């Protein structure tokens, strides 16, 4: 298992992985409009961390956007392919993601969690109580009804590596 940060940099390899990841999101997040998923996954302000099996096969990932001046990042989409869910990959992905984002001087993660994913996010250290001051994040991320806003503090000195 490898974890790779992929951006829309125009290379064939990145495009292929982003298409695979987009397809996983589209299947696992059926309430999200497909065009919206495509737009964000290929948007140059967004990056994705992919989990890759056997060197080439994307089995899941996180699409996110950093707001460096605000020192937070928003998780737009997160999914593991259906046949490999509830085997611990989602937890490993989140730990790797925290380890990565910590080095980028990000202090908080925000996400609109689907109701059925709230339990997963809680186990990953996300809370419904938002500790960041509203002026730090309001207006930066879009309101999205049908999801519950959750926040996770990324401690600068915790070793999230696994
Ligand atoms: N509700 C409650 N608990 C859950 C859920 C859930 N939907 N999914 C997993 N868990 C629990 C597991 O039981 C496990 O608990 P344990 O540690 O006590 O055993 C823990 O969370 C971690 O499980 P993993 O095996 O690491 O999680 P998995 O690899 O299945 O990844 C994920 C979790 C990403 C939510 C996956 O199930 C998935 O892709 N689901 C469909 C798509 C989805 O809901 N994505 C999130 C939508 S919100 C958003 O994208 C911003």
Short mmCIF file of C-alpha atoms and ligand atoms in Angstrom, two decimals:
data_model
loop_
_atom_site.label_atom_id
_atom_site.label_comp_id
_atom_site.label_asym_id
_atom_site.label_seq_id
_atom_site.Cartn_x
_atom_site.Cartn_y
_atom_site.Cartn_z
CA UNK A 1 0.00 0.00 0.00
CA UNK A 2 1.28 3.45 -0.95
CA UNK A 3 -0.08 6.92 -0.34
CA UNK A 4 0.48 9.55 -3.02
CA UNK A 5 -0.46 13.20 -3.31
CA UNK A 6 -1.83 13.77 -6.80
CA UNK A 7 -2.57 17.11 -8.42
CA UNK A 8 -3.91 17.96 -11.85
CA UNK A 9 -0.45 18.56 -13.32
CA UNK A 10 -1.26 17.32 -16.81
CA UNK A 11 0.80 14.14 -16.70
CA UNK A 12 -0.76 10.94 -18.00
CA UNK A 13 -0.09 9.13 -14.72
CA UNK A 14 -1.79 11.79 -12.59
CA UNK A 15 -4.77 12.02 -14.93
CA UNK A 16 -5.30 8.28 -14.81
CA UNK A 17 -5.20 8.19 -11.01
CA UNK A 18 -7.53 11.18 -10.67
CA UNK A 19 -10.02 9.58 -13.05
CA UNK A 20 -9.93 6.35 -11.02
CA UNK A 21 -10.41 8.31 -7.79
CA UNK A 22 -13.22 10.39 -9.31
CA UNK A 23 -14.99 7.14 -10.26
CA UNK A 24 -14.69 5.82 -6.68
CA UNK A 25 -16.13 9.09 -5.32
CA UNK A 26 -18.98 9.03 -7.85
CA UNK A 27 -19.92 5.49 -6.87
CA UNK A 28 -19.50 5.92 -3.11
CA UNK A 29 -21.09 9.38 -2.87
CA UNK A 30 -24.21 8.89 -5.02
CA UNK A 31 -25.92 12.03 -3.68
CA UNK A 32 -23.14 14.25 -5.00
CA UNK A 33 -23.65 15.50 -8.55
CA UNK A 34 -21.04 13.84 -10.79
CA UNK A 35 -20.12 17.15 -12.46
CA UNK A 36 -19.36 18.65 -9.05
CA UNK A 37 -17.04 15.74 -8.18
CA UNK A 38 -15.25 16.08 -11.53
CA UNK A 39 -14.90 19.83 -11.09
CA UNK A 40 -13.28 19.66 -7.66
CA UNK A 41 -11.07 16.61 -8.29
CA UNK A 42 -9.56 18.29 -11.37
CA UNK A 43 -9.56 21.81 -9.91
CA UNK A 44 -6.03 23.20 -9.51
CA UNK A 45 -6.80 24.47 -6.00
CA UNK A 46 -7.58 20.94 -4.87
CA UNK A 47 -5.20 18.07 -4.22
CA UNK A 48 -5.88 14.41 -3.59
CA UNK A 49 -4.16 11.84 -1.46
CA UNK A 50 -4.70 8.43 -3.10
CA UNK A 51 -4.26 5.00 -1.56
CA UNK A 52 -2.59 2.80 -4.14
CA UNK A 53 -2.45 -0.97 -4.09
CA UNK A 54 -0.01 -3.07 -6.13
CA UNK A 55 1.72 0.10 -7.38
CA UNK A 56 -1.03 1.17 -9.77
CA UNK A 57 -4.51 0.45 -8.47
CA UNK A 58 -6.27 3.36 -6.74
CA UNK A 59 -8.50 1.96 -3.99
CA UNK A 60 -9.56 5.20 -2.34
CA UNK A 61 -8.54 8.69 -1.39
CA UNK A 62 -9.20 12.14 0.00
CA UNK A 63 -9.76 15.25 -2.12
CA UNK A 64 -9.05 18.43 -0.18
CA UNK A 65 -8.25 22.10 -0.44
CA UNK A 66 -5.75 23.95 1.71
CA UNK A 67 -6.33 27.54 2.82
CA UNK A 68 -2.74 28.41 3.78
CA UNK A 69 -3.44 31.93 5.09
CA UNK A 70 -6.16 30.50 7.37
CA UNK A 71 -4.12 27.42 8.30
CA UNK A 72 -6.98 25.02 7.72
CA UNK A 73 -7.90 22.52 5.00
CA UNK A 74 -11.32 21.37 3.87
CA UNK A 75 -11.92 17.72 3.01
CA UNK A 76 -14.27 17.75 0.03
CA UNK A 77 -14.55 14.00 -0.64
CA UNK A 78 -13.30 10.86 1.05
CA UNK A 79 -14.00 7.25 0.05
CA UNK A 80 -12.64 3.73 -0.08
CA UNK A 81 -13.76 1.40 -2.86
CA UNK A 82 -16.76 -0.72 -1.81
CA UNK A 83 -15.11 -4.14 -1.62
CA UNK A 84 -12.31 -2.86 0.65
CA UNK A 85 -14.32 -0.84 3.18
CA UNK A 86 -14.20 -1.51 6.92
CA UNK A 87 -10.75 -3.12 6.69
CA UNK A 88 -8.89 -0.20 8.21
CA UNK A 89 -7.86 1.59 5.00
CA UNK A 90 -9.98 4.64 5.83
CA UNK A 91 -8.20 5.02 9.16
CA UNK A 92 -4.75 4.60 7.63
CA UNK A 93 -5.62 7.13 4.95
CA UNK A 94 -6.72 9.71 7.53
CA UNK A 95 -3.57 9.18 9.61
CA UNK A 96 -1.35 9.62 6.54
CA UNK A 97 -3.32 12.66 5.56
CA UNK A 98 -2.87 14.24 9.01
CA UNK A 99 0.84 13.46 8.91
CA UNK A 100 1.10 15.17 5.52
CA UNK A 101 -1.04 18.20 6.31
CA UNK A 102 0.73 18.78 9.65
CA UNK A 103 3.96 19.44 7.70
CA UNK A 104 2.12 22.05 5.62
CA UNK A 105 1.41 24.08 8.75
CA UNK A 106 -2.31 23.25 8.71
CA UNK A 107 -3.86 23.42 12.17
CA UNK A 108 -7.47 22.39 11.54
CA UNK A 109 -9.42 20.15 9.18
CA UNK A 110 -13.03 20.88 8.30
CA UNK A 111 -15.47 18.66 6.46
CA UNK A 112 -19.16 18.38 5.75
CA UNK A 113 -19.73 14.78 6.80
CA UNK A 114 -22.54 12.73 5.31
CA UNK A 115 -24.81 11.56 8.10
CA UNK A 116 -23.72 7.95 7.69
CA UNK A 117 -20.05 8.94 7.84
CA UNK A 118 -20.29 10.94 11.10
CA UNK A 119 -19.35 7.80 13.08
CA UNK A 120 -16.24 7.30 10.98
CA UNK A 121 -15.15 10.94 11.37
CA UNK A 122 -15.72 10.83 15.15
CA UNK A 123 -13.36 7.89 15.37
CA UNK A 124 -10.79 9.94 13.45
CA UNK A 125 -10.92 12.81 15.97
CA UNK A 126 -13.52 15.07 14.32
CA UNK A 127 -16.10 16.95 16.42
CA UNK A 128 -19.31 18.78 15.61
CA UNK A 129 -18.24 21.59 17.91
CA UNK A 130 -16.21 24.07 15.82
CA UNK A 131 -13.36 25.61 17.80
CA UNK A 132 -12.02 27.87 15.05
CA UNK A 133 -13.30 31.43 15.17
CA UNK A 134 -15.96 31.93 12.47
CA UNK A 135 -14.06 34.73 10.72
CA UNK A 136 -11.20 32.31 10.12
CA UNK A 137 -13.25 29.92 7.96
CA UNK A 138 -16.68 31.43 7.16
CA UNK A 139 -16.83 32.66 3.60
CA UNK A 140 -13.85 30.50 2.65
CA UNK A 141 -15.81 27.28 2.38
CA UNK A 142 -19.25 26.91 0.92
CA UNK A 143 -22.27 26.04 3.03
CA UNK A 144 -23.58 22.66 2.10
CA UNK A 145 -26.85 21.40 3.47
CA UNK A 146 -27.28 17.69 3.78
CA UNK A 147 -23.99 17.42 5.67
CA UNK A 148 -22.81 18.04 9.21
CA UNK A 149 -19.84 20.35 9.59
CA UNK A 150 -17.09 18.67 11.62
CA UNK A 151 -13.65 19.85 12.70
CA UNK A 152 -10.43 18.12 13.68
CA UNK A 153 -7.49 19.78 15.41
CA UNK A 154 -4.15 18.69 13.97
CA UNK A 155 -1.70 18.86 16.84
CA UNK A 156 1.68 20.17 15.63
CA UNK A 157 3.69 17.67 17.70
CA UNK A 158 1.65 14.46 17.57
CA UNK A 159 3.18 11.71 15.43
CA UNK A 160 0.29 10.62 13.21
CA UNK A 161 2.50 8.25 11.21
CA UNK A 162 1.45 4.62 10.94
N1 LIG B 1 -20.42 4.76 10.32
C1 LIG B 1 -19.90 4.42 11.52
N2 LIG B 1 -18.69 3.86 11.67
C2 LIG B 1 -17.99 3.63 10.56
C3 LIG B 1 -18.47 3.93 9.27
C4 LIG B 1 -19.74 4.52 9.18
N3 LIG B 1 -20.25 4.84 8.00
N4 LIG B 1 -17.54 3.57 8.37
C5 LIG B 1 -16.53 3.04 9.06
N5 LIG B 1 -16.81 3.09 10.38
C6 LIG B 1 -15.99 2.67 11.49
C7 LIG B 1 -15.46 1.28 11.36
O1 LIG B 1 -16.35 0.35 11.91
C8 LIG B 1 -14.18 1.38 12.16
O2 LIG B 1 -14.46 1.30 13.53
P1 LIG B 1 -13.45 0.52 14.52
O3 LIG B 1 -12.15 1.27 14.40
O4 LIG B 1 -14.10 0.67 15.84
O5 LIG B 1 -13.37 -0.86 13.99
C9 LIG B 1 -13.71 2.80 11.88
O6 LIG B 1 -14.86 3.53 11.49
C10 LIG B 1 -12.70 2.89 10.77
O7 LIG B 1 -13.03 1.99 9.75
P2 LIG B 1 -12.12 1.80 8.47
O8 LIG B 1 -12.11 0.37 8.06
O9 LIG B 1 -10.81 2.45 8.69
O10 LIG B 1 -12.96 2.67 7.43
P3 LIG B 1 -13.12 2.43 5.86
O11 LIG B 1 -11.86 1.92 5.26
O12 LIG B 1 -14.35 1.69 5.57
O13 LIG B 1 -13.31 3.96 5.40
C11 LIG B 1 -15.11 5.40 4.74
C12 LIG B 1 -14.37 4.73 5.90
C13 LIG B 1 -14.14 6.28 3.98
C14 LIG B 1 -16.23 6.25 5.34
C15 LIG B 1 -15.66 4.29 3.81
O14 LIG B 1 -16.48 3.43 4.53
C16 LIG B 1 -16.42 4.83 2.61
O15 LIG B 1 -15.84 5.05 1.56
N6 LIG B 1 -17.74 4.98 2.72
C17 LIG B 1 -18.57 5.44 1.63
C18 LIG B 1 -18.28 6.86 1.24
C19 LIG B 1 -18.43 7.83 2.39
O16 LIG B 1 -19.36 7.75 3.19
N7 LIG B 1 -17.52 8.80 2.47
C20 LIG B 1 -17.54 9.89 3.42
C21 LIG B 1 -18.59 10.85 3.02
S1 LIG B 1 -18.40 12.43 3.75
C22 LIG B 1 -17.23 13.21 2.80
O17 LIG B 1 -16.81 12.72 1.80
C23 LIG B 1 -16.72 14.55 3.24
#
